[in-house]
Short mmCIF file of N, CA, C and O in Angstrom, two decimals:
data_model
loop_
_atom_site.label_atom_id
_atom_site.label_comp_id
_atom_site.label_asym_id
_atom_site.label_seq_id
_atom_site.Cartn_x
_atom_site.Cartn_y
_atom_site.Cartn_z
N MET A 19 -155.30 154.14 23.34
CA MET A 19 -155.99 152.48 23.33
C MET A 19 -154.32 152.92 24.39
O MET A 19 -153.40 152.80 24.21
N SER A 20 -154.64 151.08 25.38
CA SER A 20 -153.27 150.73 25.78
C SER A 20 -153.41 149.43 25.20
O SER A 20 -153.27 149.38 22.99
N TYR A 21 -152.59 149.37 25.78
CA TYR A 21 -151.37 147.96 25.87
C TYR A 21 -152.52 146.77 25.87
O TYR A 21 -152.27 145.50 24.36
N ALA A 22 -153.50 146.58 26.38
CA ALA A 22 -154.55 145.31 26.60
C ALA A 22 -155.43 145.75 25.12
O ALA A 22 -155.16 144.61 24.35
N ASN A 23 -155.12 146.79 24.54
CA ASN A 23 -156.14 146.86 23.85
C ASN A 23 -155.60 146.12 22.35
O ASN A 23 -155.98 145.91 21.25
N GLU A 24 -154.33 146.16 22.34
CA GLU A 24 -153.20 145.95 21.64
C GLU A 24 -153.29 144.95 20.95
O GLU A 24 -153.72 144.26 20.32
N ARG A 25 -153.08 143.78 22.78
CA ARG A 25 -153.17 142.21 22.40
C ARG A 25 -154.77 142.14 22.14
O ARG A 25 -154.36 140.91 21.10
N LYS A 26 -155.69 142.93 22.27
CA LYS A 26 -157.23 141.79 22.29
C LYS A 26 -156.35 142.26 20.71
O LYS A 26 -157.83 141.25 19.93
N ALA A 27 -156.84 143.18 20.15
CA ALA A 27 -157.45 143.41 18.40
C ALA A 27 -156.03 142.14 18.10
O ALA A 27 -156.21 142.09 16.92
N ILE A 28 -154.87 142.07 18.14
CA ILE A 28 -154.13 141.27 17.03
C ILE A 28 -154.91 139.90 17.87
O ILE A 28 -154.78 138.93 16.36
N GLU A 29 -154.83 139.14 18.61
CA GLU A 29 -155.88 137.96 19.35
C GLU A 29 -156.91 137.69 17.99
O GLU A 29 -156.54 137.01 17.48
N THR A 30 -157.53 138.43 18.29
CA THR A 30 -158.90 138.80 17.73
C THR A 30 -158.88 138.99 15.98
O THR A 30 -159.22 137.51 15.72
N TYR A 31 -157.57 139.21 15.49
CA TYR A 31 -157.70 138.96 14.45
C TYR A 31 -157.40 138.12 13.82
O TYR A 31 -157.67 137.21 12.97
N PHE A 32 -156.18 137.83 14.45
CA PHE A 32 -155.23 136.16 14.26
C PHE A 32 -156.68 135.38 13.83
O PHE A 32 -156.34 134.11 13.85
N ILE A 33 -157.30 135.00 15.03
CA ILE A 33 -158.22 134.12 15.87
C ILE A 33 -158.85 133.72 14.30
O ILE A 33 -159.12 133.15 13.79
N ALA A 34 -159.84 134.95 13.99
CA ALA A 34 -160.71 134.81 12.59
C ALA A 34 -159.41 134.55 11.90
O ALA A 34 -160.11 133.83 10.75
N GLN A 35 -158.51 135.47 11.22
CA GLN A 35 -158.14 134.49 10.16
C GLN A 35 -157.83 133.05 10.63
O GLN A 35 -158.09 132.41 9.37
N TRP A 36 -157.01 132.80 10.99
CA TRP A 36 -156.80 131.26 11.24
C TRP A 36 -157.54 130.31 11.02
O TRP A 36 -157.85 128.99 10.78
N ALA A 37 -159.58 130.50 12.04
CA ALA A 37 -160.40 129.60 11.26
C ALA A 37 -159.98 128.65 11.87
O ALA A 37 -160.40 127.48 11.24
N GLY A 38 -159.38 127.79 13.00
CA GLY A 38 -159.34 127.47 13.82
C GLY A 38 -158.60 125.81 13.08
O GLY A 38 -158.76 124.69 13.09
N ALA A 39 -157.32 126.48 12.02
CA ALA A 39 -156.24 125.87 11.32
C ALA A 39 -155.55 124.48 11.84
O ALA A 39 -155.97 123.11 12.29
N THR A 40 -155.41 125.11 13.43
CA THR A 40 -155.20 124.77 14.76
C THR A 40 -154.81 125.55 16.23
O THR A 40 -155.96 126.21 15.76
N THR A 41 -154.47 124.63 16.76
CA THR A 41 -155.18 125.19 18.44
C THR A 41 -153.94 126.50 18.13
O THR A 41 -152.56 126.61 17.95
N VAL A 42 -154.92 127.56 19.06
CA VAL A 42 -153.63 129.25 18.17
C VAL A 42 -153.48 128.78 20.64
O VAL A 42 -154.04 128.46 21.90
N ILE A 43 -152.24 129.65 20.65
CA ILE A 43 -151.79 129.57 23.02
C ILE A 43 -151.96 131.16 22.41
O ILE A 43 -150.64 131.88 21.37
N PRO A 44 -153.18 131.90 23.14
CA PRO A 44 -152.58 133.42 22.88
C PRO A 44 -151.59 134.00 23.76
O PRO A 44 -150.94 132.97 24.67
N ASP A 45 -151.43 135.41 23.56
CA ASP A 45 -149.78 135.99 24.61
C ASP A 45 -150.43 135.60 25.69
O ASP A 45 -151.20 135.76 26.61
N GLY A 46 -148.81 135.57 26.16
CA GLY A 46 -148.99 135.36 27.78
C GLY A 46 -149.98 134.47 28.33
O GLY A 46 -150.14 134.18 29.62
N GLN A 47 -150.82 133.67 27.43
CA GLN A 47 -151.35 132.29 28.16
C GLN A 47 -151.11 131.09 29.09
O GLN A 47 -150.29 129.97 27.65
N THR A 48 -151.37 130.11 29.72
CA THR A 48 -150.71 129.08 29.54
C THR A 48 -151.08 127.89 28.92
O THR A 48 -152.06 127.92 28.36
N GLY A 49 -150.42 126.67 28.87
CA GLY A 49 -151.00 126.15 26.99
C GLY A 49 -150.10 124.85 27.07
O GLY A 49 -148.55 126.07 26.60
N GLU A 50 -149.87 123.92 26.37
CA GLU A 50 -148.64 123.44 26.09
C GLU A 50 -148.92 123.05 24.85
O GLU A 50 -149.88 123.20 24.12
N PRO A 51 -147.68 123.17 23.63
CA PRO A 51 -147.82 123.30 22.41
C PRO A 51 -148.40 121.87 22.34
O PRO A 51 -147.23 120.93 22.85
N THR A 52 -148.50 122.09 21.19
CA THR A 52 -149.20 120.16 20.39
C THR A 52 -148.38 120.20 19.43
O THR A 52 -148.57 121.34 18.77
N PRO A 53 -148.38 119.34 18.54
CA PRO A 53 -148.13 119.12 16.92
C PRO A 53 -149.35 120.29 16.42
O PRO A 53 -150.49 119.56 16.43
N ASP A 54 -148.56 120.54 16.08
CA ASP A 54 -149.55 121.11 14.33
C ASP A 54 -149.73 122.94 15.81
O ASP A 54 -152.43 122.61 15.73
N SER A 55 -149.83 123.80 16.28
CA SER A 55 -150.14 124.20 17.02
C SER A 55 -148.88 126.15 17.27
O SER A 55 -148.28 125.67 16.49
N VAL A 56 -149.64 126.76 17.17
CA VAL A 56 -149.14 128.24 17.09
C VAL A 56 -149.53 128.36 18.84
O VAL A 56 -150.58 128.94 19.25
N ARG A 57 -148.45 129.42 18.64
CA ARG A 57 -148.66 130.25 19.99
C ARG A 57 -147.74 131.69 20.15
O ARG A 57 -147.26 132.07 18.77
N LEU A 58 -148.74 132.24 19.98
CA LEU A 58 -148.41 134.33 19.73
C LEU A 58 -147.80 134.86 20.88
O LEU A 58 -148.52 134.57 22.46
N THR A 59 -147.07 135.96 20.33
CA THR A 59 -145.87 136.28 21.65
C THR A 59 -145.79 137.77 21.23
O THR A 59 -145.83 138.41 19.99
N ILE A 60 -146.50 138.24 22.31
CA ILE A 60 -146.76 140.40 21.20
C ILE A 60 -145.41 141.21 22.47
O ILE A 60 -144.85 140.59 23.45
N ASN A 61 -144.25 141.07 21.11
CA ASN A 61 -143.49 142.91 21.85
C ASN A 61 -143.71 143.47 21.51
O ASN A 61 -143.66 144.59 20.60
N SER A 62 -143.62 144.69 22.52
CA SER A 62 -144.11 146.49 22.76
C SER A 62 -142.66 146.09 22.31
O SER A 62 -141.99 145.56 23.51
N GLY A 63 -142.15 147.10 22.27
CA GLY A 63 -141.34 148.64 22.64
C GLY A 63 -140.83 149.45 21.66
O GLY A 63 -142.12 150.24 23.04
N ALA A 64 -140.31 150.88 21.11
CA ALA A 64 -140.33 151.87 21.46
C ALA A 64 -141.10 152.50 20.90
O ALA A 64 -141.71 151.65 20.27
N VAL A 65 -141.84 153.82 21.49
CA VAL A 65 -142.65 154.59 21.36
C VAL A 65 -142.60 156.10 20.59
O VAL A 65 -141.42 156.69 21.09
N LEU A 66 -142.55 155.99 19.48
CA LEU A 66 -141.67 157.64 18.34
C LEU A 66 -142.60 158.58 18.71
O LEU A 66 -143.35 157.72 18.19
N GLN A 67 -142.31 159.15 18.14
CA GLN A 67 -143.32 160.55 17.66
C GLN A 67 -143.98 160.36 16.09
O GLN A 67 -142.81 160.73 15.66
N GLY A 68 -144.92 160.20 16.09
CA GLY A 68 -145.16 159.79 14.35
C GLY A 68 -145.74 161.04 13.56
O GLY A 68 -145.67 161.17 12.81
N SER A 69 -146.68 161.52 14.47
CA SER A 69 -146.36 163.27 14.15
C SER A 69 -146.84 164.25 14.97
O SER A 69 -147.96 163.80 16.24
N ILE A 70 -147.23 165.59 14.85
CA ILE A 70 -147.56 166.88 15.53
C ILE A 70 -148.33 167.59 14.95
O ILE A 70 -148.38 168.21 13.62
N GLY A 71 -149.73 167.41 15.52
CA GLY A 71 -150.98 168.36 14.71
C GLY A 71 -151.25 169.47 15.56
O GLY A 71 -150.70 169.86 16.14
N ARG A 72 -152.49 169.45 15.00
CA ARG A 72 -153.36 171.41 15.83
C ARG A 72 -154.21 170.91 16.88
O ARG A 72 -153.86 171.48 18.08
N THR A 73 -154.01 169.79 17.07
CA THR A 73 -155.41 169.71 17.83
C THR A 73 -154.73 167.49 18.88
O THR A 73 -155.23 167.82 19.78
N SER A 74 -154.20 167.22 18.08
CA SER A 74 -153.50 166.42 18.71
C SER A 74 -152.03 165.38 18.09
O SER A 74 -152.01 166.19 16.71
N ASN A 75 -151.21 164.69 18.84
CA ASN A 75 -149.48 164.70 18.51
C ASN A 75 -150.28 162.90 17.97
O ASN A 75 -150.63 162.36 19.76
N ARG A 76 -149.99 162.79 17.29
CA ARG A 76 -150.01 160.65 17.25
C ARG A 76 -148.54 159.87 17.30
O ARG A 76 -147.13 160.89 17.10
N HIS A 77 -148.45 158.79 18.54
CA HIS A 77 -147.27 157.95 18.36
C HIS A 77 -147.51 157.17 18.07
O HIS A 77 -148.69 156.58 17.82
N ASP A 78 -145.95 156.43 17.49
CA ASP A 78 -145.54 155.15 17.63
C ASP A 78 -146.21 154.09 18.51
O ASP A 78 -144.14 154.75 18.32
N HIS A 79 -146.44 152.87 18.34
CA HIS A 79 -145.91 151.71 19.08
C HIS A 79 -145.37 150.75 18.97
O HIS A 79 -146.39 150.74 17.98
N ILE A 80 -143.86 150.57 18.07
CA ILE A 80 -144.22 149.41 17.29
C ILE A 80 -143.31 148.77 18.30
O ILE A 80 -143.22 148.41 19.57
N GLY A 81 -143.99 147.64 17.39
CA GLY A 81 -143.64 146.41 18.13
C GLY A 81 -143.63 144.91 17.16
O GLY A 81 -143.72 145.15 16.19
N THR A 82 -143.65 144.12 17.64
CA THR A 82 -143.77 142.98 16.65
C THR A 82 -144.55 141.40 16.99
O THR A 82 -144.69 141.33 18.86
N LEU A 83 -145.11 140.76 16.68
CA LEU A 83 -145.90 139.16 16.90
C LEU A 83 -145.22 138.24 16.37
O LEU A 83 -144.31 138.59 15.20
N VAL A 84 -144.81 137.32 17.73
CA VAL A 84 -143.95 136.28 16.63
C VAL A 84 -145.39 134.64 17.56
O VAL A 84 -145.90 134.18 18.20
N VAL A 85 -145.43 134.64 16.03
CA VAL A 85 -146.16 133.70 15.45
C VAL A 85 -144.96 131.97 15.71
O VAL A 85 -144.58 131.42 14.71
N GLY A 86 -145.29 131.30 17.18
CA GLY A 86 -144.86 129.91 16.79
C GLY A 86 -144.91 129.09 16.42
O GLY A 86 -146.90 128.62 16.89
N ILE A 87 -144.80 128.23 15.82
CA ILE A 87 -145.40 127.04 14.47
C ILE A 87 -144.95 125.87 14.96
O ILE A 87 -143.50 125.48 14.86
N TYR A 88 -145.91 125.04 15.37
CA TYR A 88 -145.45 123.58 16.06
C TYR A 88 -145.41 122.81 15.09
O TYR A 88 -147.17 122.27 15.66
N THR A 89 -144.53 121.66 14.99
CA THR A 89 -144.84 120.15 13.83
C THR A 89 -144.28 119.72 14.17
O THR A 89 -143.42 119.97 15.35
N ASP A 90 -144.86 118.76 14.32
CA ASP A 90 -143.81 117.00 14.55
C ASP A 90 -142.97 117.22 14.27
O ASP A 90 -142.48 117.05 12.79
N GLY A 91 -141.71 116.98 14.91
CA GLY A 91 -140.41 117.10 14.65
C GLY A 91 -140.29 115.92 13.90
O GLY A 91 -139.12 116.32 13.03
N ALA A 92 -140.17 115.03 14.22
CA ALA A 92 -139.98 114.16 12.18
C ALA A 92 -140.80 113.97 11.37
O ALA A 92 -139.99 113.68 10.31
N LEU A 93 -141.87 115.36 11.31
CA LEU A 93 -141.87 115.79 9.39
C LEU A 93 -141.52 116.52 8.28
O LEU A 93 -141.38 116.34 7.19
N GLY A 94 -140.21 116.94 9.44
CA GLY A 94 -139.11 117.86 7.98
C GLY A 94 -140.29 119.56 8.45
O GLY A 94 -140.88 119.34 8.24
N SER A 95 -139.44 119.94 7.31
CA SER A 95 -139.75 120.88 7.37
C SER A 95 -141.44 120.94 6.11
O SER A 95 -142.38 122.17 5.70
N ALA A 96 -141.97 120.27 5.62
CA ALA A 96 -143.00 119.88 4.88
C ALA A 96 -144.16 120.37 5.45
O ALA A 96 -145.02 121.24 5.60
N ALA A 97 -143.73 119.50 7.02
CA ALA A 97 -145.06 119.71 7.96
C ALA A 97 -145.35 121.21 8.02
O ALA A 97 -146.30 122.00 8.33
N TRP A 98 -144.68 121.92 8.69
CA TRP A 98 -144.54 124.01 8.49
C TRP A 98 -145.22 124.68 7.55
O TRP A 98 -145.16 125.90 7.83
N ARG A 99 -143.98 124.55 6.32
CA ARG A 99 -144.22 125.42 5.75
C ARG A 99 -146.08 126.20 5.13
O ARG A 99 -145.90 127.27 5.06
N ALA A 100 -146.32 124.88 5.08
CA ALA A 100 -148.09 125.54 4.32
C ALA A 100 -148.68 126.54 5.65
O ALA A 100 -149.01 127.61 5.38
N TYR A 101 -148.44 126.37 6.83
CA TYR A 101 -148.73 127.32 7.68
C TYR A 101 -148.20 128.65 7.80
O TYR A 101 -148.66 129.42 7.68
N ALA A 102 -146.57 128.06 7.26
CA ALA A 102 -145.55 129.76 7.27
C ALA A 102 -146.67 130.40 6.10
O ALA A 102 -146.37 132.02 6.92
N ASP A 103 -146.59 130.26 5.41
CA ASP A 103 -147.24 130.75 3.97
C ASP A 103 -148.60 131.67 4.61
O ASP A 103 -148.88 132.68 3.76
N THR A 104 -149.43 130.82 4.83
CA THR A 104 -150.66 131.33 5.70
C THR A 104 -150.75 132.86 6.69
O THR A 104 -151.62 133.86 5.77
N ILE A 105 -149.76 132.29 7.50
CA ILE A 105 -149.23 133.30 8.03
C ILE A 105 -148.80 134.86 7.76
O ILE A 105 -149.72 135.24 8.20
N ILE A 106 -147.75 134.18 6.98
CA ILE A 106 -147.20 135.31 5.97
C ILE A 106 -148.32 136.16 5.29
O ILE A 106 -148.63 137.45 5.31
N GLY A 107 -149.25 134.95 5.13
CA GLY A 107 -150.04 136.15 3.91
C GLY A 107 -151.00 136.92 4.98
O GLY A 107 -151.25 138.15 4.06
N PHE A 108 -151.39 136.42 6.15
CA PHE A 108 -152.66 137.58 6.14
C PHE A 108 -152.23 138.54 7.09
O PHE A 108 -152.63 139.49 7.78
N LEU A 109 -150.71 138.48 7.35
CA LEU A 109 -149.68 139.40 8.20
C LEU A 109 -148.80 140.95 7.59
O LEU A 109 -149.02 141.91 8.36
N THR A 110 -149.21 140.75 5.84
CA THR A 110 -148.81 141.73 5.31
C THR A 110 -149.01 142.78 4.91
O THR A 110 -150.71 141.81 4.64
N GLU A 111 -148.95 143.80 4.91
CA GLU A 111 -149.49 144.80 4.99
C GLU A 111 -151.26 144.94 5.42
O GLU A 111 -151.70 145.59 4.37
N VAL A 112 -151.71 144.88 6.04
CA VAL A 112 -152.99 144.80 6.72
C VAL A 112 -153.26 146.08 8.01
O VAL A 112 -152.19 145.82 8.79
N THR A 113 -154.54 146.57 8.41
CA THR A 113 -154.58 147.87 9.15
C THR A 113 -156.28 147.37 9.64
O THR A 113 -156.43 147.25 8.91
N LEU A 114 -155.86 147.43 10.90
CA LEU A 114 -156.92 147.29 11.27
C LEU A 114 -157.45 148.15 12.50
O LEU A 114 -156.87 149.44 12.98
N ASN A 115 -158.78 148.49 12.72
CA ASN A 115 -159.15 149.32 14.07
C ASN A 115 -159.10 148.65 15.19
O ASN A 115 -158.69 147.76 15.25
N SER A 116 -159.56 148.97 16.05
CA SER A 116 -159.02 149.09 17.43
C SER A 116 -160.19 147.49 17.75
O SER A 116 -160.06 147.28 19.14
N SER A 117 -160.84 147.04 17.52
CA SER A 117 -161.74 145.70 17.41
C SER A 117 -160.93 144.48 17.09
O SER A 117 -161.51 143.43 16.95
N GLY A 118 -160.21 144.45 16.39
CA GLY A 118 -158.73 143.99 15.12
C GLY A 118 -159.93 143.58 14.12
O GLY A 118 -159.31 143.36 13.54
N ALA A 119 -160.49 143.80 13.77
CA ALA A 119 -161.20 144.21 11.92
C ALA A 119 -160.49 144.78 11.18
O ALA A 119 -159.96 146.23 11.64
N VAL A 120 -160.32 143.74 9.92
CA VAL A 120 -159.41 144.93 9.11
C VAL A 120 -160.44 146.40 7.76
O VAL A 120 -161.83 146.01 7.36
N ILE A 121 -159.51 147.23 7.66
CA ILE A 121 -159.95 148.58 7.54
C ILE A 121 -159.28 149.50 6.56
O ILE A 121 -158.22 148.37 5.38
N SER A 122 -160.30 150.05 5.59
CA SER A 122 -159.33 150.78 4.85
C SER A 122 -158.95 152.21 4.40
O SER A 122 -158.38 152.21 4.06
N THR A 123 -159.17 152.46 5.83
CA THR A 123 -159.32 153.34 5.61
C THR A 123 -158.53 154.00 7.37
O THR A 123 -158.11 153.84 8.01
N THR A 124 -157.07 155.50 6.45
CA THR A 124 -155.97 155.44 7.64
C THR A 124 -157.07 156.19 8.72
O THR A 124 -156.23 156.34 9.98
N ALA A 125 -157.95 156.34 8.70
CA ALA A 125 -158.86 157.58 9.75
C ALA A 125 -159.12 156.85 10.70
O ALA A 125 -158.39 157.04 12.95
N GLU A 126 -159.53 155.83 10.39
CA GLU A 126 -159.92 154.68 11.50
C GLU A 126 -158.29 153.62 12.05
O GLU A 126 -159.31 153.50 13.21
N ALA A 127 -157.25 153.61 11.54
CA ALA A 127 -156.01 153.25 11.86
C ALA A 127 -155.56 152.68 13.54
O ALA A 127 -155.68 153.93 14.29
N PHE A 128 -156.16 151.59 13.65
CA PHE A 128 -155.58 151.40 15.18
C PHE A 128 -154.08 150.74 15.19
O PHE A 128 -153.11 150.88 15.54
N LEU A 129 -153.95 149.92 14.38
CA LEU A 129 -152.13 149.11 14.62
C LEU A 129 -152.43 149.02 13.07
O LEU A 129 -153.26 148.29 12.07
N ARG A 130 -150.83 148.46 12.97
CA ARG A 130 -150.77 148.39 11.37
C ARG A 130 -149.89 147.36 10.95
O ARG A 130 -148.69 147.79 11.66
N PHE A 131 -149.81 146.30 10.74
CA PHE A 131 -148.57 145.43 10.05
C PHE A 131 -147.94 146.10 9.09
O PHE A 131 -148.96 146.16 8.25
N SER A 132 -146.70 145.68 8.69
CA SER A 132 -145.94 146.21 7.55
C SER A 132 -146.07 147.48 7.69
O SER A 132 -145.99 147.72 6.88
N PRO A 133 -145.94 148.06 8.56
CA PRO A 133 -146.05 149.75 8.56
C PRO A 133 -144.32 150.57 8.09
O PRO A 133 -143.65 149.61 7.83
N PRO A 134 -145.42 151.74 7.38
CA PRO A 134 -144.75 151.74 6.40
C PRO A 134 -143.68 152.85 7.50
O PRO A 134 -142.32 153.58 6.83
N GLU A 135 -144.41 153.32 8.18
CA GLU A 135 -143.45 153.92 9.09
C GLU A 135 -141.66 153.37 10.13
O GLU A 135 -141.16 154.35 9.84
N MET A 136 -141.85 152.01 9.36
CA MET A 136 -140.63 151.14 9.71
C MET A 136 -139.88 151.40 8.61
O MET A 136 -138.68 150.60 9.08
N GLY A 137 -140.28 152.18 7.63
CA GLY A 137 -139.53 152.07 6.80
C GLY A 137 -139.73 150.54 4.88
O GLY A 137 -140.47 149.75 5.91
N GLU A 138 -139.35 150.81 4.10
CA GLU A 138 -138.89 149.66 3.04
C GLU A 138 -139.19 148.03 4.08
O GLU A 138 -137.97 148.05 5.16
N GLY A 139 -139.89 147.28 3.31
CA GLY A 139 -139.21 145.95 3.98
C GLY A 139 -139.42 145.32 5.03
O GLY A 139 -138.85 144.04 5.11
N ARG A 140 -140.47 146.23 5.82
CA ARG A 140 -140.73 145.71 6.90
C ARG A 140 -142.00 144.40 7.49
O ARG A 140 -143.06 145.26 7.88
N HIS A 141 -141.97 143.17 6.25
CA HIS A 141 -143.09 142.72 6.03
C HIS A 141 -142.82 141.27 7.65
O HIS A 141 -141.64 141.28 7.84
N PRO A 142 -143.51 140.50 7.58
CA PRO A 142 -143.55 139.34 8.16
C PRO A 142 -142.46 137.82 7.87
O PRO A 142 -142.51 138.59 6.15
N TYR A 143 -141.69 137.04 8.50
CA TYR A 143 -140.45 136.85 7.55
C TYR A 143 -140.38 135.54 8.78
O TYR A 143 -141.19 135.74 9.40
N ILE A 144 -140.28 134.48 8.35
CA ILE A 144 -139.65 133.60 9.58
C ILE A 144 -138.05 133.36 9.87
O ILE A 144 -136.95 134.01 9.67
N SER A 145 -137.82 134.14 11.07
CA SER A 145 -137.14 134.77 12.26
C SER A 145 -136.29 133.29 12.64
O SER A 145 -134.76 133.40 13.00
N ALA A 146 -136.34 132.29 13.08
CA ALA A 146 -136.11 131.22 13.40
C ALA A 146 -136.84 129.52 13.06
O ALA A 146 -137.77 129.74 12.95
N SER A 147 -135.92 129.18 12.58
CA SER A 147 -136.83 127.35 12.85
C SER A 147 -135.73 126.89 13.42
O SER A 147 -134.47 125.95 12.92
N PHE A 148 -136.29 125.44 13.96
CA PHE A 148 -135.42 124.40 14.59
C PHE A 148 -135.82 123.65 15.76
O PHE A 148 -137.31 123.38 15.65
N LYS A 149 -134.78 122.57 15.24
CA LYS A 149 -135.90 121.75 16.35
C LYS A 149 -136.23 121.93 17.97
O LYS A 149 -134.81 122.00 18.54
N ASP A 150 -136.17 121.05 18.39
CA ASP A 150 -136.39 121.31 20.44
C ASP A 150 -137.59 119.86 20.01
O ASP A 150 -138.57 120.14 20.99
N ALA A 151 -136.95 119.05 20.33
CA ALA A 151 -137.88 117.35 20.19
C ALA A 151 -139.14 117.50 21.13
O ALA A 151 -138.85 117.63 22.56
N PRO A 152 -139.81 117.57 20.95
CA PRO A 152 -140.64 115.93 20.97
C PRO A 152 -140.81 117.20 18.79
O PRO A 152 -141.22 116.47 17.73
N PHE A 153 -140.81 118.27 19.09
CA PHE A 153 -140.99 119.12 17.34
C PHE A 153 -140.45 120.07 17.35
O PHE A 153 -139.04 119.67 17.50
N HIS A 154 -140.59 120.49 15.82
CA HIS A 154 -140.06 121.69 15.85
C HIS A 154 -140.93 122.42 15.40
O HIS A 154 -141.75 123.03 15.22
N VAL A 155 -140.30 123.97 15.49
CA VAL A 155 -141.10 124.85 15.87
C VAL A 155 -140.47 126.38 14.96
O VAL A 155 -138.59 126.13 14.46
N THR A 156 -141.15 126.75 14.11
CA THR A 156 -140.34 127.65 13.41
C THR A 156 -141.41 128.79 14.05
O THR A 156 -142.61 129.35 14.25
N ASN A 157 -140.85 130.20 13.83
CA ASN A 157 -140.69 131.44 14.28
C ASN A 157 -141.74 132.32 13.10
O ASN A 157 -140.86 132.43 12.17
N ILE A 158 -142.10 133.22 12.83
CA ILE A 158 -142.72 134.04 12.12
C ILE A 158 -142.88 135.40 13.05
O ILE A 158 -143.88 135.12 13.85
N THR A 159 -141.71 136.65 12.25
CA THR A 159 -141.53 137.57 12.94
C THR A 159 -142.85 138.28 12.22
O THR A 159 -142.51 138.57 11.20
N ALA A 160 -143.90 138.89 12.76
CA ALA A 160 -144.62 140.30 12.00
C ALA A 160 -144.49 141.71 12.71
O ALA A 160 -144.79 142.15 13.61
N PRO A 161 -143.40 142.63 11.89
CA PRO A 161 -143.34 144.29 12.73
C PRO A 161 -145.08 144.92 12.48
O PRO A 161 -145.61 144.38 11.51
N PHE A 162 -145.23 145.77 13.73
CA PHE A 162 -146.61 146.09 13.50
C PHE A 162 -146.46 147.86 14.27
O PHE A 162 -145.44 147.56 15.26
N VAL A 163 -146.99 148.63 14.42
CA VAL A 163 -147.20 149.56 14.61
C VAL A 163 -148.99 150.37 15.75
O VAL A 163 -149.44 149.73 14.01
N ARG A 164 -148.59 150.85 16.99
CA ARG A 164 -150.01 150.70 16.83
C ARG A 164 -149.56 152.31 17.20
O ARG A 164 -148.84 153.13 17.84
N TYR A 165 -150.99 152.97 16.49
CA TYR A 165 -151.00 154.45 16.78
C TYR A 165 -152.12 154.83 18.21
O TYR A 165 -153.03 154.36 18.57
N SER A 166 -151.69 155.81 18.61
CA SER A 166 -152.50 156.51 20.07
C SER A 166 -152.29 158.08 20.08
O SER A 166 -151.27 158.27 18.55
N TYR A 167 -153.10 158.91 20.47
CA TYR A 167 -152.88 160.09 20.14
C TYR A 167 -152.98 160.97 21.41
O TYR A 167 -153.65 160.29 22.30
N SER A 168 -152.69 161.53 21.57
CA SER A 168 -152.85 162.74 22.96
C SER A 168 -152.36 163.78 22.27
O SER A 168 -152.45 164.60 21.03
#
């Protein structure tokens, strides 16, 4: 599985969960934010040896999804807090298959948010909150790991 599949699974899941609450600007896509919109940024990082098996080795691709929430800068924190609660809720301890669907079995796991491989307490969190006229921008950072085998 590739970085392109990683992006597709994350975006498919996010857009389905967000269910049209606001405009979504996908990772790397052009588009100007508007009040009450979100921008997805997928940051791929280190690749670690997850396991050594008899038939295949697991590689853990560590990354973060940053969700930028854009709200009207004049409205204060009340405008973004409900969005943040919703996003953190559906990006906590969820496992996806390669199509971006939620699964409960680890055998088909492709990607996991709040991954145990990254240690305790690696859950989505507010990583920044600042004014950028005419917006207030709040970033939610959600750690994830994508699994591949060789």
